[in-house]
Amino acid sequence: MTAAAPPSIVILTGAGISRESGLDTFRCAGGIWSQVRLEDVATPDGFRRDPARVHAFYNARRAQLADPAVQPNPAHQALARLEQEYPGEVLLVTQNIDDLHQRAGSQAIIPMHGELRKIRCDACATVLPWDQDCSPQSLCPACGNGGSLRPHVVWFGEMPLEMDRIYAALDDCGLFLSIGTSGTVYPAAGFVSHLSDIGLAHTVELNLTPSDGAGLFDDGLYGPAGEQVPALVDRILRGDIPGW
Ligand code: APR
């Protein structure tokens, strides 16, 4: 007789989990989409219209990751600890393109909207680590082509990465945590409804304030992620989650 495996956990994170590390969110007051039009820098049409402008937008955000002041915060660190100490499977699905989860030590990560510190070549489809500035004149290190490099970032109107793997994990999980996301961009915003239709997982929202989709969750914990996430991870590891 073997003991049943502990239920698996799927975690979705958004820009709010990186806010206390000094990175802007998108839709809070003063957020990124109040500084620049997403149509100009986060769509295929915007890139076709002005690739230099789009590269400059991502170059600035990539350079910010190299700032010593930008470090994983206690929320990122707590999720890495959960993966290490929880006896069951933990999958971290992030909408963020920063590298703070990776630097905190999380390993089972799906960056569904891509990664700022990678570049993709539209000529040879190679995806490569990339830490310097990129421009329409940059040459692809793999095929040598010029003018075919783009940020390895999923833009509006494009399909996020590894969706089959994400839905397989959602369909199998017992606990779903949604952390620091406004729940306004699909398909990520639809994960909680998908789970409610299945009825197997206990779902918890952790956010600064209740998102518009707060009512879709079984539970909600509100306040800065740097405080709420470590406290919840401690409770999960103690087996102290009411209703789950
Ligand atoms: N702790 C927890 N939550 C926070 C904190 C904090 N310190 N600060 C802000 N938040 C919350 C906000 O209340 C908001 O609900 O984080 C959320 C951030 O929402 P958005 O700015 O919309 O970011 P996100 O949900 O990640 O956006 C999803 O939209 O623009 C696209 O591709 C982009 O991945 C992004 C996607």
PDB file of C-alpha atoms and ligand atoms in Angstrom:
ATOM      1  CA  MET A   1       0.000   0.000   0.000  1.00  0.00           C
ATOM      2  CA  THR A   2       1.552   3.305  -0.987  1.00  0.00           C
ATOM      3  CA  ALA A   3       0.425   6.604   0.548  1.00  0.00           C
ATOM      4  CA  ALA A   4      -1.436   8.882  -1.886  1.00  0.00           C
ATOM      5  CA  ALA A   5       0.806  11.645  -3.255  1.00  0.00           C
ATOM      6  CA  PRO A   6       0.038  15.080  -1.765  1.00  0.00           C
ATOM      7  CA  PRO A   7      -2.132  17.204  -4.063  1.00  0.00           C
ATOM      8  CA  SER A   8      -0.182  19.205  -6.642  1.00  0.00           C
ATOM      9  CA  ILE A   9      -0.083  22.999  -6.491  1.00  0.00           C
ATOM     10  CA  VAL A  10      -0.220  25.406  -9.446  1.00  0.00           C
ATOM     11  CA  ILE A  11       0.743  29.025  -8.839  1.00  0.00           C
ATOM     12  CA  LEU A  12       0.033  31.901 -11.239  1.00  0.00           C
ATOM     13  CA  THR A  13       1.961  35.128 -10.690  1.00  0.00           C
ATOM     14  CA  GLY A  14       1.674  38.585 -12.201  1.00  0.00           C
ATOM     15  CA  ALA A  15       3.486  41.906 -12.010  1.00  0.00           C
ATOM     16  CA  GLY A  16       2.310  42.543  -8.447  1.00  0.00           C
ATOM     17  CA  ILE A  17       4.685  39.933  -7.041  1.00  0.00           C
ATOM     18  CA  SER A  18       7.642  41.917  -8.427  1.00  0.00           C
ATOM     19  CA  ARG A  19       6.357  45.335  -7.299  1.00  0.00           C
ATOM     20  CA  GLU A  20       8.231  45.219  -3.964  1.00  0.00           C
ATOM     21  CA  SER A  21      11.404  44.430  -5.898  1.00  0.00           C
ATOM     22  CA  GLY A  22      11.064  47.838  -7.559  1.00  0.00           C
ATOM     23  CA  LEU A  23       9.533  46.789 -10.900  1.00  0.00           C
ATOM     24  CA  ASP A  24       6.447  48.615 -12.156  1.00  0.00           C
ATOM     25  CA  THR A  25       3.152  46.840 -12.643  1.00  0.00           C
ATOM     26  CA  PHE A  26       1.119  47.495 -15.796  1.00  0.00           C
ATOM     27  CA  ARG A  27      -2.247  48.769 -14.582  1.00  0.00           C
ATOM     28  CA  CYS A  28      -1.683  50.287 -11.162  1.00  0.00           C
ATOM     29  CA  ALA A  29      -1.545  54.083 -10.945  1.00  0.00           C
ATOM     30  CA  GLY A  30       1.556  55.215 -12.839  1.00  0.00           C
ATOM     31  CA  GLY A  31       2.010  51.711 -14.239  1.00  0.00           C
ATOM     32  CA  ILE A  32       3.689  50.814 -17.528  1.00  0.00           C
ATOM     33  CA  TRP A  33       0.552  51.164 -19.646  1.00  0.00           C
ATOM     34  CA  SER A  34       0.062  54.690 -18.346  1.00  0.00           C
ATOM     35  CA  GLN A  35       3.610  55.531 -19.528  1.00  0.00           C
ATOM     36  CA  VAL A  36       3.482  54.017 -23.027  1.00  0.00           C
ATOM     37  CA  ARG A  37       0.741  52.691 -25.345  1.00  0.00           C
ATOM     38  CA  LEU A  38       0.726  48.892 -25.382  1.00  0.00           C
ATOM     39  CA  GLU A  39      -0.337  49.046 -29.055  1.00  0.00           C
ATOM     40  CA  ASP A  40       3.022  50.679 -29.842  1.00  0.00           C
ATOM     41  CA  VAL A  41       5.348  48.362 -27.888  1.00  0.00           C
ATOM     42  CA  ALA A  42       3.539  45.087 -27.118  1.00  0.00           C
ATOM     43  CA  THR A  43       1.886  44.060 -30.401  1.00  0.00           C
ATOM     44  CA  PRO A  44       3.223  42.533 -33.649  1.00  0.00           C
ATOM     45  CA  ASP A  45       1.893  45.574 -35.537  1.00  0.00           C
ATOM     46  CA  GLY A  46       3.758  47.942 -33.229  1.00  0.00           C
ATOM     47  CA  PHE A  47       6.964  46.001 -33.889  1.00  0.00           C
ATOM     48  CA  ARG A  48       6.398  46.041 -37.642  1.00  0.00           C
ATOM     49  CA  ARG A  49       5.739  49.803 -37.537  1.00  0.00           C
ATOM     50  CA  ASP A  50       8.748  50.758 -35.414  1.00  0.00           C
ATOM     51  CA  PRO A  51      11.077  47.921 -34.362  1.00  0.00           C
ATOM     52  CA  ALA A  52      13.679  50.319 -32.960  1.00  0.00           C
ATOM     53  CA  ARG A  53      11.089  51.778 -30.581  1.00  0.00           C
ATOM     54  CA  VAL A  54       9.985  48.338 -29.386  1.00  0.00           C
ATOM     55  CA  HIS A  55      13.590  47.211 -28.877  1.00  0.00           C
ATOM     56  CA  ALA A  56      14.266  50.410 -26.879  1.00  0.00           C
ATOM     57  CA  PHE A  57      11.246  49.668 -24.629  1.00  0.00           C
ATOM     58  CA  TYR A  58      12.493  46.157 -23.826  1.00  0.00           C
ATOM     59  CA  ASN A  59      16.165  47.237 -23.659  1.00  0.00           C
ATOM     60  CA  ALA A  60      15.241  49.662 -20.838  1.00  0.00           C
ATOM     61  CA  ARG A  61      13.308  46.969 -18.924  1.00  0.00           C
ATOM     62  CA  ARG A  62      16.098  44.414 -19.485  1.00  0.00           C
ATOM     63  CA  ALA A  63      18.698  46.899 -18.214  1.00  0.00           C
ATOM     64  CA  GLN A  64      16.575  47.413 -15.086  1.00  0.00           C
ATOM     65  CA  LEU A  65      17.017  43.722 -14.206  1.00  0.00           C
ATOM     66  CA  ALA A  66      20.780  44.321 -14.016  1.00  0.00           C
ATOM     67  CA  ASP A  67      20.254  47.046 -11.370  1.00  0.00           C
ATOM     68  CA  PRO A  68      21.616  45.687  -8.043  1.00  0.00           C
ATOM     69  CA  ALA A  69      18.601  47.295  -6.342  1.00  0.00           C
ATOM     70  CA  VAL A  70      16.279  44.897  -8.205  1.00  0.00           C
ATOM     71  CA  GLN A  71      16.350  41.622  -6.273  1.00  0.00           C
ATOM     72  CA  PRO A  72      13.897  38.796  -5.569  1.00  0.00           C
ATOM     73  CA  ASN A  73      11.681  39.771  -2.622  1.00  0.00           C
ATOM     74  CA  PRO A  74      10.330  37.561   0.212  1.00  0.00           C
ATOM     75  CA  ALA A  75       7.374  36.518  -1.974  1.00  0.00           C
ATOM     76  CA  HIS A  76       9.633  35.116  -4.722  1.00  0.00           C
ATOM     77  CA  GLN A  77      11.785  33.450  -2.062  1.00  0.00           C
ATOM     78  CA  ALA A  78       8.788  31.890  -0.318  1.00  0.00           C
ATOM     79  CA  LEU A  79       7.566  30.289  -3.566  1.00  0.00           C
ATOM     80  CA  ALA A  80      11.038  28.803  -4.135  1.00  0.00           C
ATOM     81  CA  ARG A  81      10.939  27.437  -0.568  1.00  0.00           C
ATOM     82  CA  LEU A  82       7.496  25.943  -1.200  1.00  0.00           C
ATOM     83  CA  GLU A  83       8.807  24.093  -4.259  1.00  0.00           C
ATOM     84  CA  GLN A  84      11.751  22.778  -2.262  1.00  0.00           C
ATOM     85  CA  GLU A  85       9.883  21.761   0.904  1.00  0.00           C
ATOM     86  CA  TYR A  86       6.381  20.752  -0.243  1.00  0.00           C
ATOM     87  CA  PRO A  87       6.228  16.940  -0.690  1.00  0.00           C
ATOM     88  CA  GLY A  88       4.025  17.179  -3.810  1.00  0.00           C
ATOM     89  CA  GLU A  89       4.409  18.795  -7.224  1.00  0.00           C
ATOM     90  CA  VAL A  90       4.566  22.600  -7.431  1.00  0.00           C
ATOM     91  CA  LEU A  91       4.368  24.367 -10.818  1.00  0.00           C
ATOM     92  CA  LEU A  92       4.917  28.117 -11.086  1.00  0.00           C
ATOM     93  CA  VAL A  93       3.237  29.702 -14.112  1.00  0.00           C
ATOM     94  CA  THR A  94       4.308  33.323 -14.374  1.00  0.00           C
ATOM     95  CA  GLN A  95       3.000  36.086 -16.620  1.00  0.00           C
ATOM     96  CA  ASN A  96       6.102  38.064 -15.707  1.00  0.00           C
ATOM     97  CA  ILE A  97       9.050  38.356 -18.069  1.00  0.00           C
ATOM     98  CA  ASP A  98      11.511  39.351 -15.330  1.00  0.00           C
ATOM     99  CA  ASP A  99      13.918  36.724 -13.950  1.00  0.00           C
ATOM    100  CA  LEU A 100      13.174  37.172 -10.252  1.00  0.00           C
ATOM    101  CA  HIS A 101      11.501  33.769  -9.732  1.00  0.00           C
ATOM    102  CA  GLN A 102      14.512  32.077 -11.348  1.00  0.00           C
ATOM    103  CA  ARG A 103      16.943  34.112  -9.243  1.00  0.00           C
ATOM    104  CA  ALA A 104      14.969  33.240  -6.090  1.00  0.00           C
ATOM    105  CA  GLY A 105      15.577  29.548  -6.845  1.00  0.00           C
ATOM    106  CA  SER A 106      12.253  28.363  -8.297  1.00  0.00           C
ATOM    107  CA  GLN A 107      12.911  25.698 -10.942  1.00  0.00           C
ATOM    108  CA  ALA A 108       9.545  24.334 -12.145  1.00  0.00           C
ATOM    109  CA  ILE A 109       8.594  27.540 -13.936  1.00  0.00           C
ATOM    110  CA  ILE A 110       6.607  28.223 -17.111  1.00  0.00           C
ATOM    111  CA  PRO A 111       7.187  31.847 -18.218  1.00  0.00           C
ATOM    112  CA  MET A 112       4.001  31.884 -20.318  1.00  0.00           C
ATOM    113  CA  HIS A 113       4.576  35.421 -21.638  1.00  0.00           C
ATOM    114  CA  GLY A 114       8.255  34.820 -22.472  1.00  0.00           C
ATOM    115  CA  GLU A 115      11.441  36.142 -20.909  1.00  0.00           C
ATOM    116  CA  LEU A 116      13.084  39.573 -21.039  1.00  0.00           C
ATOM    117  CA  ARG A 117      16.603  38.090 -20.881  1.00  0.00           C
ATOM    118  CA  LYS A 118      16.079  36.049 -24.062  1.00  0.00           C
ATOM    119  CA  ILE A 119      15.894  37.015 -27.756  1.00  0.00           C
ATOM    120  CA  ARG A 120      14.259  35.155 -30.643  1.00  0.00           C
ATOM    121  CA  CYS A 121      15.252  35.133 -34.298  1.00  0.00           C
ATOM    122  CA  ASP A 122      12.342  35.275 -36.750  1.00  0.00           C
ATOM    123  CA  ALA A 123      14.636  33.916 -39.480  1.00  0.00           C
ATOM    124  CA  CYS A 124      15.899  30.738 -37.775  1.00  0.00           C
ATOM    125  CA  ALA A 125      13.498  30.534 -34.759  1.00  0.00           C
ATOM    126  CA  THR A 126      16.426  30.219 -32.353  1.00  0.00           C
ATOM    127  CA  VAL A 127      15.793  31.472 -28.778  1.00  0.00           C
ATOM    128  CA  LEU A 128      18.968  32.687 -27.078  1.00  0.00           C
ATOM    129  CA  PRO A 129      19.974  34.232 -23.740  1.00  0.00           C
ATOM    130  CA  TRP A 130      20.413  37.971 -24.315  1.00  0.00           C
ATOM    131  CA  ASP A 131      21.510  40.570 -21.754  1.00  0.00           C
ATOM    132  CA  GLN A 132      22.645  43.519 -23.816  1.00  0.00           C
ATOM    133  CA  ASP A 133      20.664  46.025 -25.868  1.00  0.00           C
ATOM    134  CA  CYS A 134      19.104  44.784 -29.094  1.00  0.00           C
ATOM    135  CA  SER A 135      18.282  46.782 -32.232  1.00  0.00           C
ATOM    136  CA  PRO A 136      17.111  46.169 -35.813  1.00  0.00           C
ATOM    137  CA  GLN A 137      20.830  46.139 -36.724  1.00  0.00           C
ATOM    138  CA  SER A 138      21.704  43.355 -34.256  1.00  0.00           C
ATOM    139  CA  LEU A 139      22.815  40.122 -35.950  1.00  0.00           C
ATOM    140  CA  CYS A 140      21.438  36.723 -34.947  1.00  0.00           C
ATOM    141  CA  PRO A 141      24.334  34.812 -33.293  1.00  0.00           C
ATOM    142  CA  ALA A 142      22.894  31.551 -34.648  1.00  0.00           C
ATOM    143  CA  CYS A 143      22.204  32.313 -38.332  1.00  0.00           C
ATOM    144  CA  GLY A 144      23.994  35.641 -38.785  1.00  0.00           C
ATOM    145  CA  ASN A 145      20.845  37.266 -40.167  1.00  0.00           C
ATOM    146  CA  GLY A 146      20.340  40.994 -39.521  1.00  0.00           C
ATOM    147  CA  GLY A 147      17.040  42.627 -38.667  1.00  0.00           C
ATOM    148  CA  SER A 148      15.333  39.375 -37.629  1.00  0.00           C
ATOM    149  CA  LEU A 149      15.807  39.506 -33.837  1.00  0.00           C
ATOM    150  CA  ARG A 150      12.818  40.269 -31.566  1.00  0.00           C
ATOM    151  CA  PRO A 151      12.290  40.132 -27.813  1.00  0.00           C
ATOM    152  CA  HIS A 152      11.321  36.597 -26.699  1.00  0.00           C
ATOM    153  CA  VAL A 153       8.137  38.111 -25.280  1.00  0.00           C
ATOM    154  CA  VAL A 154       4.531  37.149 -26.070  1.00  0.00           C
ATOM    155  CA  TRP A 155       2.682  40.193 -27.383  1.00  0.00           C
ATOM    156  CA  PHE A 156      -1.049  40.879 -27.411  1.00  0.00           C
ATOM    157  CA  GLY A 157      -2.655  38.790 -30.122  1.00  0.00           C
ATOM    158  CA  GLU A 158       0.000  36.070 -29.823  1.00  0.00           C
ATOM    159  CA  MET A 159      -0.425  32.689 -28.132  1.00  0.00           C
ATOM    160  CA  PRO A 160       1.257  32.349 -24.724  1.00  0.00           C
ATOM    161  CA  LEU A 161       3.841  29.583 -24.341  1.00  0.00           C
ATOM    162  CA  GLU A 162       3.279  25.985 -23.194  1.00  0.00           C
ATOM    163  CA  MET A 163      -0.491  26.257 -22.838  1.00  0.00           C
ATOM    164  CA  ASP A 164      -1.029  22.479 -23.154  1.00  0.00           C
ATOM    165  CA  ARG A 165       1.374  21.859 -20.278  1.00  0.00           C
ATOM    166  CA  ILE A 166      -0.314  24.560 -18.203  1.00  0.00           C
ATOM    167  CA  TYR A 167      -3.835  23.171 -18.683  1.00  0.00           C
ATOM    168  CA  ALA A 168      -2.620  19.639 -17.946  1.00  0.00           C
ATOM    169  CA  ALA A 169      -1.192  20.884 -14.639  1.00  0.00           C
ATOM    170  CA  LEU A 170      -4.349  22.870 -13.831  1.00  0.00           C
ATOM    171  CA  ASP A 171      -6.570  19.835 -14.507  1.00  0.00           C
ATOM    172  CA  ASP A 172      -4.481  17.788 -12.082  1.00  0.00           C
ATOM    173  CA  CYS A 173      -3.963  20.266  -9.240  1.00  0.00           C
ATOM    174  CA  GLY A 174      -5.529  20.380  -5.771  1.00  0.00           C
ATOM    175  CA  LEU A 175      -4.529  23.963  -4.935  1.00  0.00           C
ATOM    176  CA  PHE A 176      -4.349  27.030  -7.204  1.00  0.00           C
ATOM    177  CA  LEU A 177      -2.781  30.275  -6.023  1.00  0.00           C
ATOM    178  CA  SER A 178      -3.140  33.468  -8.081  1.00  0.00           C
ATOM    179  CA  ILE A 179      -0.640  36.073  -6.862  1.00  0.00           C
ATOM    180  CA  GLY A 180      -0.262  39.734  -7.847  1.00  0.00           C
ATOM    181  CA  THR A 181      -2.319  39.747 -11.039  1.00  0.00           C
ATOM    182  CA  SER A 182      -5.268  41.930 -12.003  1.00  0.00           C
ATOM    183  CA  GLY A 183      -6.821  38.981 -13.848  1.00  0.00           C
ATOM    184  CA  THR A 184      -7.527  41.092 -16.917  1.00  0.00           C
ATOM    185  CA  VAL A 185      -5.481  39.323 -19.607  1.00  0.00           C
ATOM    186  CA  TYR A 186      -6.519  35.964 -21.047  1.00  0.00           C
ATOM    187  CA  PRO A 187      -5.861  33.071 -21.101  1.00  0.00           C
ATOM    188  CA  ALA A 188      -4.266  33.475 -17.628  1.00  0.00           C
ATOM    189  CA  ALA A 189      -7.306  35.356 -16.320  1.00  0.00           C
ATOM    190  CA  GLY A 190      -9.476  32.358 -17.231  1.00  0.00           C
ATOM    191  CA  PHE A 191      -7.533  29.750 -15.245  1.00  0.00           C
ATOM    192  CA  VAL A 192      -9.636  30.188 -12.079  1.00  0.00           C
ATOM    193  CA  SER A 193     -12.929  29.796 -13.988  1.00  0.00           C
ATOM    194  CA  HIS A 194     -11.522  26.727 -15.738  1.00  0.00           C
ATOM    195  CA  LEU A 195     -10.809  25.249 -12.312  1.00  0.00           C
ATOM    196  CA  SER A 196     -14.228  26.197 -10.930  1.00  0.00           C
ATOM    197  CA  ASP A 197     -15.829  24.303 -13.831  1.00  0.00           C
ATOM    198  CA  ILE A 198     -13.805  21.215 -12.895  1.00  0.00           C
ATOM    199  CA  GLY A 199     -14.440  21.649  -9.160  1.00  0.00           C
ATOM    200  CA  LEU A 200     -11.348  19.786  -7.943  1.00  0.00           C
ATOM    201  CA  ALA A 201      -8.989  22.532  -6.794  1.00  0.00           C
ATOM    202  CA  HIS A 202      -9.134  24.951  -3.886  1.00  0.00           C
ATOM    203  CA  THR A 203      -8.455  28.404  -5.335  1.00  0.00           C
ATOM    204  CA  VAL A 204      -6.909  31.363  -3.493  1.00  0.00           C
ATOM    205  CA  GLU A 205      -6.252  34.916  -4.701  1.00  0.00           C
ATOM    206  CA  LEU A 206      -3.390  36.857  -3.118  1.00  0.00           C
ATOM    207  CA  ASN A 207      -3.306  40.485  -4.186  1.00  0.00           C
ATOM    208  CA  LEU A 208      -2.812  43.979  -2.826  1.00  0.00           C
ATOM    209  CA  THR A 209      -6.565  44.525  -3.134  1.00  0.00           C
ATOM    210  CA  PRO A 210      -9.352  42.260  -4.453  1.00  0.00           C
ATOM    211  CA  SER A 211      -9.178  41.959  -8.247  1.00  0.00           C
ATOM    212  CA  ASP A 212     -12.345  42.216 -10.349  1.00  0.00           C
ATOM    213  CA  GLY A 213     -12.355  38.394 -10.413  1.00  0.00           C
ATOM    214  CA  ALA A 214     -12.031  38.012  -6.634  1.00  0.00           C
ATOM    215  CA  GLY A 215     -15.496  36.433  -6.403  1.00  0.00           C
ATOM    216  CA  LEU A 216     -14.337  33.531  -8.589  1.00  0.00           C
ATOM    217  CA  PHE A 217     -11.920  32.314  -5.908  1.00  0.00           C
ATOM    218  CA  ASP A 218     -12.679  30.139  -2.856  1.00  0.00           C
ATOM    219  CA  ASP A 219     -10.517  32.398  -0.684  1.00  0.00           C
ATOM    220  CA  GLY A 220      -8.677  35.724  -0.840  1.00  0.00           C
ATOM    221  CA  LEU A 221      -5.694  37.107   1.096  1.00  0.00           C
ATOM    222  CA  TYR A 222      -4.995  40.812   0.620  1.00  0.00           C
ATOM    223  CA  GLY A 223      -1.948  42.923   1.307  1.00  0.00           C
ATOM    224  CA  PRO A 224       1.623  43.185  -0.002  1.00  0.00           C
ATOM    225  CA  ALA A 225       2.847  39.913  -1.550  1.00  0.00           C
ATOM    226  CA  GLY A 226       6.063  40.160   0.488  1.00  0.00           C
ATOM    227  CA  GLU A 227       3.954  39.636   3.614  1.00  0.00           C
ATOM    228  CA  GLN A 228       1.035  37.483   2.391  1.00  0.00           C
ATOM    229  CA  VAL A 229       2.980  34.889   0.378  1.00  0.00           C
ATOM    230  CA  PRO A 230       5.498  33.802   3.045  1.00  0.00           C
ATOM    231  CA  ALA A 231       2.679  33.522   5.588  1.00  0.00           C
ATOM    232  CA  LEU A 232       0.579  31.371   3.246  1.00  0.00           C
ATOM    233  CA  VAL A 233       3.556  29.173   2.324  1.00  0.00           C
ATOM    234  CA  ASP A 234       4.144  28.531   6.040  1.00  0.00           C
ATOM    235  CA  ARG A 235       0.481  27.507   6.414  1.00  0.00           C
ATOM    236  CA  ILE A 236       0.607  25.211   3.375  1.00  0.00           C
ATOM    237  CA  LEU A 237       3.734  23.498   4.711  1.00  0.00           C
ATOM    238  CA  ARG A 238       1.990  23.075   8.101  1.00  0.00           C
ATOM    239  CA  GLY A 239      -1.077  21.600   6.366  1.00  0.00           C
ATOM    240  CA  ASP A 240      -3.161  24.495   7.670  1.00  0.00           C
ATOM    241  CA  ILE A 241      -5.343  25.506   4.710  1.00  0.00           C
ATOM    242  CA  PRO A 242      -9.052  25.511   5.661  1.00  0.00           C
ATOM    243  CA  GLY A 243     -11.200  23.972   2.934  1.00  0.00           C
ATOM    244  CA  TRP A 244      -8.318  22.125   1.375  1.00  0.00           C
TER     245      TRP A 244
HETATM  246  N1  APR B   1       1.603  42.789  -3.675  1.00  0.00           N
HETATM  247  C1  APR B   1       0.602  42.086  -4.267  1.00  0.00           C
HETATM  248  N2  APR B   1      -0.120  42.532  -5.328  1.00  0.00           N
HETATM  249  C2  APR B   1       0.213  43.739  -5.810  1.00  0.00           C
HETATM  250  C3  APR B   1       1.244  44.537  -5.252  1.00  0.00           C
HETATM  251  C4  APR B   1       1.941  44.011  -4.135  1.00  0.00           C
HETATM  252  N3  APR B   1       2.936  44.691  -3.540  1.00  0.00           N
HETATM  253  N4  APR B   1       1.306  45.703  -5.958  1.00  0.00           N
HETATM  254  C5  APR B   1       0.360  45.621  -6.911  1.00  0.00           C
HETATM  255  N5  APR B   1      -0.306  44.457  -6.825  1.00  0.00           N
HETATM  256  C6  APR B   1      -1.400  43.959  -7.670  1.00  0.00           C
HETATM  257  C7  APR B   1      -2.323  45.026  -8.190  1.00  0.00           C
HETATM  258  O1  APR B   1      -3.375  45.249  -7.265  1.00  0.00           O
HETATM  259  C8  APR B   1      -2.828  44.409  -9.500  1.00  0.00           C
HETATM  260  O2  APR B   1      -4.020  43.665  -9.282  1.00  0.00           O
HETATM  261  O3  APR B   1      -0.809  43.377  -8.808  1.00  0.00           O
HETATM  262  C9  APR B   1      -1.721  43.431  -9.911  1.00  0.00           C
HETATM  263  C10 APR B   1      -0.958  43.867 -11.140  1.00  0.00           C
HETATM  264  O4  APR B   1      -1.864  43.874 -12.218  1.00  0.00           O
HETATM  265  P1  APR B   1      -1.323  44.273 -13.671  1.00  0.00           P
HETATM  266  O5  APR B   1      -0.529  45.516 -13.575  1.00  0.00           O
HETATM  267  O6  APR B   1      -2.507  44.207 -14.593  1.00  0.00           O
HETATM  268  O7  APR B   1      -0.279  43.131 -14.051  1.00  0.00           O
HETATM  269  P2  APR B   1      -0.605  41.662 -14.547  1.00  0.00           P
HETATM  270  O8  APR B   1      -1.892  41.161 -13.967  1.00  0.00           O
HETATM  271  O9  APR B   1       0.596  40.843 -14.310  1.00  0.00           O
HETATM  272  O10 APR B   1      -0.804  41.856 -16.141  1.00  0.00           O
HETATM  273  C11 APR B   1      -1.014  40.679 -16.898  1.00  0.00           C
HETATM  274  O11 APR B   1      -0.857  41.994 -18.932  1.00  0.00           O
HETATM  275  O12 APR B   1       0.180  43.704 -20.016  1.00  0.00           O
HETATM  276  C12 APR B   1       0.081  42.338 -19.938  1.00  0.00           C
HETATM  277  O13 APR B   1       1.730  40.793 -20.536  1.00  0.00           O
HETATM  278  C13 APR B   1       1.400  41.740 -19.555  1.00  0.00           C
HETATM  279  O14 APR B   1       1.831  39.846 -18.140  1.00  0.00           O
HETATM  280  C14 APR B   1       1.119  41.071 -18.217  1.00  0.00           C
HETATM  281  C15 APR B   1      -0.366  40.854 -18.260  1.00  0.00           C
END
